[in-house]
Short mmCIF file of C-alpha atoms in Angstrom, two decimals:
data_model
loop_
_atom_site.label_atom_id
_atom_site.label_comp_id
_atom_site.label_asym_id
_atom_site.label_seq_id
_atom_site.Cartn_x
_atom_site.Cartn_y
_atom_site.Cartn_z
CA UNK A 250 114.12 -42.19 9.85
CA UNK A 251 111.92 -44.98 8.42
CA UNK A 252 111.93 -47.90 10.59
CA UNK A 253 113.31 -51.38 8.92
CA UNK A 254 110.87 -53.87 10.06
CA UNK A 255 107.91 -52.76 12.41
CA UNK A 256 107.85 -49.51 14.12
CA UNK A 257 105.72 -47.06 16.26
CA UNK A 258 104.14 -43.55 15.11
CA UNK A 259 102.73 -40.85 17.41
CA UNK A 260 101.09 -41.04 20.91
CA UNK A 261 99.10 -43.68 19.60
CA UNK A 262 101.48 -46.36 18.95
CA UNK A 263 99.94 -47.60 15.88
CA UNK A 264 103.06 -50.22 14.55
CA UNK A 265 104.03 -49.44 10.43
CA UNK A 266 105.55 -52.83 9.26
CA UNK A 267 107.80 -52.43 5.86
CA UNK A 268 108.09 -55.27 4.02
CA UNK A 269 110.92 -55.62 1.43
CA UNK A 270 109.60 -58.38 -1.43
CA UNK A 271 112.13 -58.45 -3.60
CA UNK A 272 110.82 -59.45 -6.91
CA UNK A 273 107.60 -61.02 -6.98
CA UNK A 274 105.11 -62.11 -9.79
CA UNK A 275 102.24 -59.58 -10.28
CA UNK A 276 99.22 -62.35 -9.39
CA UNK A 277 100.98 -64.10 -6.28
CA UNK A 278 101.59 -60.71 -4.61
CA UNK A 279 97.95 -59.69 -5.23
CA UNK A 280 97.14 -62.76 -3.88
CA UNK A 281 99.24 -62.29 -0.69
CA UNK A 282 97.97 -58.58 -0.28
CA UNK A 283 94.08 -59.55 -0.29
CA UNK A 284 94.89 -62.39 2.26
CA UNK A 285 96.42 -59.88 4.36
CA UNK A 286 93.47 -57.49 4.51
CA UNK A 287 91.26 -60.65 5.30
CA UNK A 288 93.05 -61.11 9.19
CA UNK A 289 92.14 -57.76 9.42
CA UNK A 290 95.69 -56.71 10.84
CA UNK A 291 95.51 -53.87 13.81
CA UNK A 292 98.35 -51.56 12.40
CA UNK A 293 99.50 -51.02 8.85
CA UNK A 294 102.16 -52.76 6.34
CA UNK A 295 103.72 -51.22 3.52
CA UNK A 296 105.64 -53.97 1.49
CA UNK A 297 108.22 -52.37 -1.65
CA UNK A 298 109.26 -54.67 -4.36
CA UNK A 299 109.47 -55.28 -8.38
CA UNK A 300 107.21 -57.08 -10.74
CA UNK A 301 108.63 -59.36 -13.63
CA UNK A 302 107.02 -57.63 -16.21
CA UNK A 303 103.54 -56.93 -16.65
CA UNK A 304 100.40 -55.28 -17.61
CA UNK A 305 97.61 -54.32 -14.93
CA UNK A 306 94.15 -53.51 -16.11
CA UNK A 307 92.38 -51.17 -13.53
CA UNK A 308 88.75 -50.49 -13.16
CA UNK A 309 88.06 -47.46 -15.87
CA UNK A 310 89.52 -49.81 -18.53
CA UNK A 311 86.86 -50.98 -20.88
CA UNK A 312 88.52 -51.89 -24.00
CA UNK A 313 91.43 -53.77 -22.92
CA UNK A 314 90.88 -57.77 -21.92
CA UNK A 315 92.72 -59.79 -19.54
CA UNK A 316 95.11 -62.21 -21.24
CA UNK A 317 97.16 -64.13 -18.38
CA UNK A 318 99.08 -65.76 -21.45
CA UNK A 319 99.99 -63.09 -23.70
CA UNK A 320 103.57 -61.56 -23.15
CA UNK A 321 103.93 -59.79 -20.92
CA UNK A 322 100.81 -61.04 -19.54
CA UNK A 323 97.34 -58.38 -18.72
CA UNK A 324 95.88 -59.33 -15.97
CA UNK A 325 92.40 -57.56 -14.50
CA UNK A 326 92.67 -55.89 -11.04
CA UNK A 327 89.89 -54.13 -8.72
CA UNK A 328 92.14 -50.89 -8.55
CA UNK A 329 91.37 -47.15 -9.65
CA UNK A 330 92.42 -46.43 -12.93
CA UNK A 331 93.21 -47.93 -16.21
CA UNK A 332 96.27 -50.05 -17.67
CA UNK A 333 99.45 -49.67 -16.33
CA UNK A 334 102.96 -51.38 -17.21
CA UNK A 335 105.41 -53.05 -14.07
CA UNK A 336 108.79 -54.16 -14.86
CA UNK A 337 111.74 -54.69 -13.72
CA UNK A 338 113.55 -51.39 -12.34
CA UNK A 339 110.64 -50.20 -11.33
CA UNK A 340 109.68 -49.88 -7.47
CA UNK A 341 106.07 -50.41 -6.58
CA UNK A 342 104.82 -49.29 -2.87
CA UNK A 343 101.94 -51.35 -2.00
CA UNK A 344 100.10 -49.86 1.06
CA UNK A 345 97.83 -52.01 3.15
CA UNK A 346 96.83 -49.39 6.12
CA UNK A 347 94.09 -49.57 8.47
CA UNK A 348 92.08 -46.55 7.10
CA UNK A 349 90.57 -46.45 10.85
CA UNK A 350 93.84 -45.67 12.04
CA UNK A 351 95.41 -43.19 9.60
CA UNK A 352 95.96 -39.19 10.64
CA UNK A 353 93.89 -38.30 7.63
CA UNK A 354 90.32 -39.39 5.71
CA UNK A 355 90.12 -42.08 3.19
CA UNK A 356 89.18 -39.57 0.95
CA UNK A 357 92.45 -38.05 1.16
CA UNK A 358 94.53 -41.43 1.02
CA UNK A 359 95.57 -40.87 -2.77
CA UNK A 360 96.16 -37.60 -2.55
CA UNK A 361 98.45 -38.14 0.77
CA UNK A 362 100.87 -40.73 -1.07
CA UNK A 363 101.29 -38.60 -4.33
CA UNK A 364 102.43 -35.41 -2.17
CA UNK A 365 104.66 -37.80 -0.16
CA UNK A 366 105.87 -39.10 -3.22
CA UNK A 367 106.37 -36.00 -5.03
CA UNK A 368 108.02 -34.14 -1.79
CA UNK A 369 110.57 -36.96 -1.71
CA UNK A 370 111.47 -36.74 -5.49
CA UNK A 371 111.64 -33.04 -5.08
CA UNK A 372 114.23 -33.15 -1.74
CA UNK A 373 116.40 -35.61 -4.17
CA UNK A 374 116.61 -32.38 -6.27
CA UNK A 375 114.19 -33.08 -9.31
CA UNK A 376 110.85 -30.75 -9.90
CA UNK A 377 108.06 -32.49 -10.43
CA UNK A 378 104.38 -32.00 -11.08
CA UNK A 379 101.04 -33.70 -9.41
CA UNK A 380 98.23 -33.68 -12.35
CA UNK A 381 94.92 -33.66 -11.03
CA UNK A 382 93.25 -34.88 -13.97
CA UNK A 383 95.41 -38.08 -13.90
CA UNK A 384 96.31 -39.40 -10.50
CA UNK A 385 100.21 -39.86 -10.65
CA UNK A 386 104.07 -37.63 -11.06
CA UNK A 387 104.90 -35.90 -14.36
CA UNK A 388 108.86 -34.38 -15.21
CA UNK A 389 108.64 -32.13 -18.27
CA UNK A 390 105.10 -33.89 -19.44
CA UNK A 391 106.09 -37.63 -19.38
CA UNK A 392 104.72 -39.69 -16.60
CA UNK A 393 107.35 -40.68 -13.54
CA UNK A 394 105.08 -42.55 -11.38
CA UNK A 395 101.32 -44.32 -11.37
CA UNK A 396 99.25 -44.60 -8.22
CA UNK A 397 95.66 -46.86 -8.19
CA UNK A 398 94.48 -47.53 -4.87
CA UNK A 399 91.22 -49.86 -3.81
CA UNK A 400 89.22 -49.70 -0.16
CA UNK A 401 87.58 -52.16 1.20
CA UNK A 402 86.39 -52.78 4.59
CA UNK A 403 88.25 -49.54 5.90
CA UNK A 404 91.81 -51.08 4.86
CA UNK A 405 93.79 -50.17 1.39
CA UNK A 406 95.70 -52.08 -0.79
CA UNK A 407 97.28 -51.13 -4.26
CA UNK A 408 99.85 -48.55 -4.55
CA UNK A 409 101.86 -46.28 -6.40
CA UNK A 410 104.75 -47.12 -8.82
CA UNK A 411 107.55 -45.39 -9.92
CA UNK A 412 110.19 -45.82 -12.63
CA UNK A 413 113.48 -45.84 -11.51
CA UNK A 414 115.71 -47.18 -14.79
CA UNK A 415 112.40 -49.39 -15.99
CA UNK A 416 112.07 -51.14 -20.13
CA UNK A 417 110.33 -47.71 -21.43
CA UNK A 418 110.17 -49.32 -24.59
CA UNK A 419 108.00 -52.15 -23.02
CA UNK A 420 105.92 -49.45 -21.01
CA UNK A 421 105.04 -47.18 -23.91
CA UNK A 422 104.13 -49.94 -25.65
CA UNK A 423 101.01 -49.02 -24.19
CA UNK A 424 99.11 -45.45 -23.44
CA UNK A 425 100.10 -45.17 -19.68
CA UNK A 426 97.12 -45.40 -17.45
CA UNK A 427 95.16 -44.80 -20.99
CA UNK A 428 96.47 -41.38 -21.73
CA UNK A 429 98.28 -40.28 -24.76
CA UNK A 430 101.76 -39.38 -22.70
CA UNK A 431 105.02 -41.02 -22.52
CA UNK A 432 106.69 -42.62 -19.65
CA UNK A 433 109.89 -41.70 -18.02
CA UNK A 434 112.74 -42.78 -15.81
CA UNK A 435 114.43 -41.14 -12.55
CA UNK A 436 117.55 -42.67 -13.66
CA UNK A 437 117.32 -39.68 -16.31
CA UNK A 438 117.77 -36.84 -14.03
CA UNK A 439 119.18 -38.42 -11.12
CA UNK A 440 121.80 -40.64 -10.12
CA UNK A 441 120.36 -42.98 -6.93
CA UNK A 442 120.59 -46.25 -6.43
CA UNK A 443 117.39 -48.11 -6.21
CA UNK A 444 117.81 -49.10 -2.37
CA UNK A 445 118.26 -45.23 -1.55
CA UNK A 446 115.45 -43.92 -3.40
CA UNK A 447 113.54 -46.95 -1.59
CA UNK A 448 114.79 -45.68 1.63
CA UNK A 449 114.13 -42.10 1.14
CA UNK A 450 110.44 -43.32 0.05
CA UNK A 451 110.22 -45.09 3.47
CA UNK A 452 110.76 -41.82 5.67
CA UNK A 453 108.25 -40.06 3.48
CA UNK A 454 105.78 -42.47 4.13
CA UNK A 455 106.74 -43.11 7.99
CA UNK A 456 106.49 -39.26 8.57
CA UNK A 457 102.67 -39.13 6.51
CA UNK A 458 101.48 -41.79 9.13
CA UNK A 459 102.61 -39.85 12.06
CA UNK A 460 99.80 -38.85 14.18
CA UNK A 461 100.51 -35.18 14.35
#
């Protein structure tokens, strides 16, 4: 089971905090996320929550500006990819993990959370489909969830975000992550409540941070 607040993995010890924020503004969580990575912490924190909605421009996005003011508003991030859509009814996994203290490379760190991901969608009884070309979870060709993840100083930050009964309207408004696709919601195929799937995400991610 996932642990609540703070918990231990493996021989090691190494304490996973979850953090529950509820719904935060895109900027002020940011903010809170790079301030955490400053202390430095020992052990990891994983925080879940919703954005009010918004656009994120990621690093391979060249033609798209940052407009704080427009609505919803774009703001420029440091993460991997290219623009992405948050909304309401949409959970976002942030992942702030001390890479030195992880039972796998920092290579492997995107990779890891997309199988964990897609394993957990697939025990809830939906197939699903990692592309490799495009970092992220695809049901019959539309895109389920986005992942964009930054390194610096040997911790993470960023995360992956998947729609759960999200505005698709809003979100293909846009090109997800650039591409010419269409977004989707879980709340198509399955019927979970948003604090299950959240809790079934948890163990996944508890059980890829055990020390084997």
């Amino acid at each position: 089971m996932a642990c609540s607040g703070v918990c231990s993995l493996g021989k090691n010890l190494m304490k996973l905090k979850f953090t529950d924020k509820g719904v935060i503004d895109y900027a002020e969580c940011l903010d809170q996320m790079l301030s955490l990575i400053r202390t430095k912490p020992e052990g990891h924190e994983i925080w879940y929550l919703e954005h009010p909605s918004v656009f994120t421009i990621g690093i391979s996005e060249k033609k798209i500006k940052e407009d704080p003011n427009s609505m919803p508003p774009i703001y420029k991030t440091d993460r991997g990819g290219k623009i992405t859509y948050h909304g309401i009814g949409q959970i976002v996994f942030y992942f702030m993990l001390n890479l030195k203290k992880t039972p796998f490379k920092p290579s492997e760190l995107t990779k890891k959370i997309l199988v964990s991901t897609s394993d957990a969608i697939l025990g809830l009884g939906l197939k699903n489909n990692i592309s490799k070309s495009d970092p992220g979870l695809y049901v019959n060709g539309e895109k389920l969830a986005s992942i964009g993840m930054r390194i610096k100083s040997n911790y993470s930050y960023h995360g992956i975000s998947l729609n759960h009964d999200v505005n698709l309207k809003e979100f293909n408004s846009i090109n997800p992550c650039g591409l010419d696709v269409k977004a989707c919601n879980l709340s198509k195929y399955i019927n979970i409540k948003q604090s299950k799937l959240a809790q079934k995400l948890k163990e996944a991610y508890t059980e890829m941070l055990k020390i084997k």
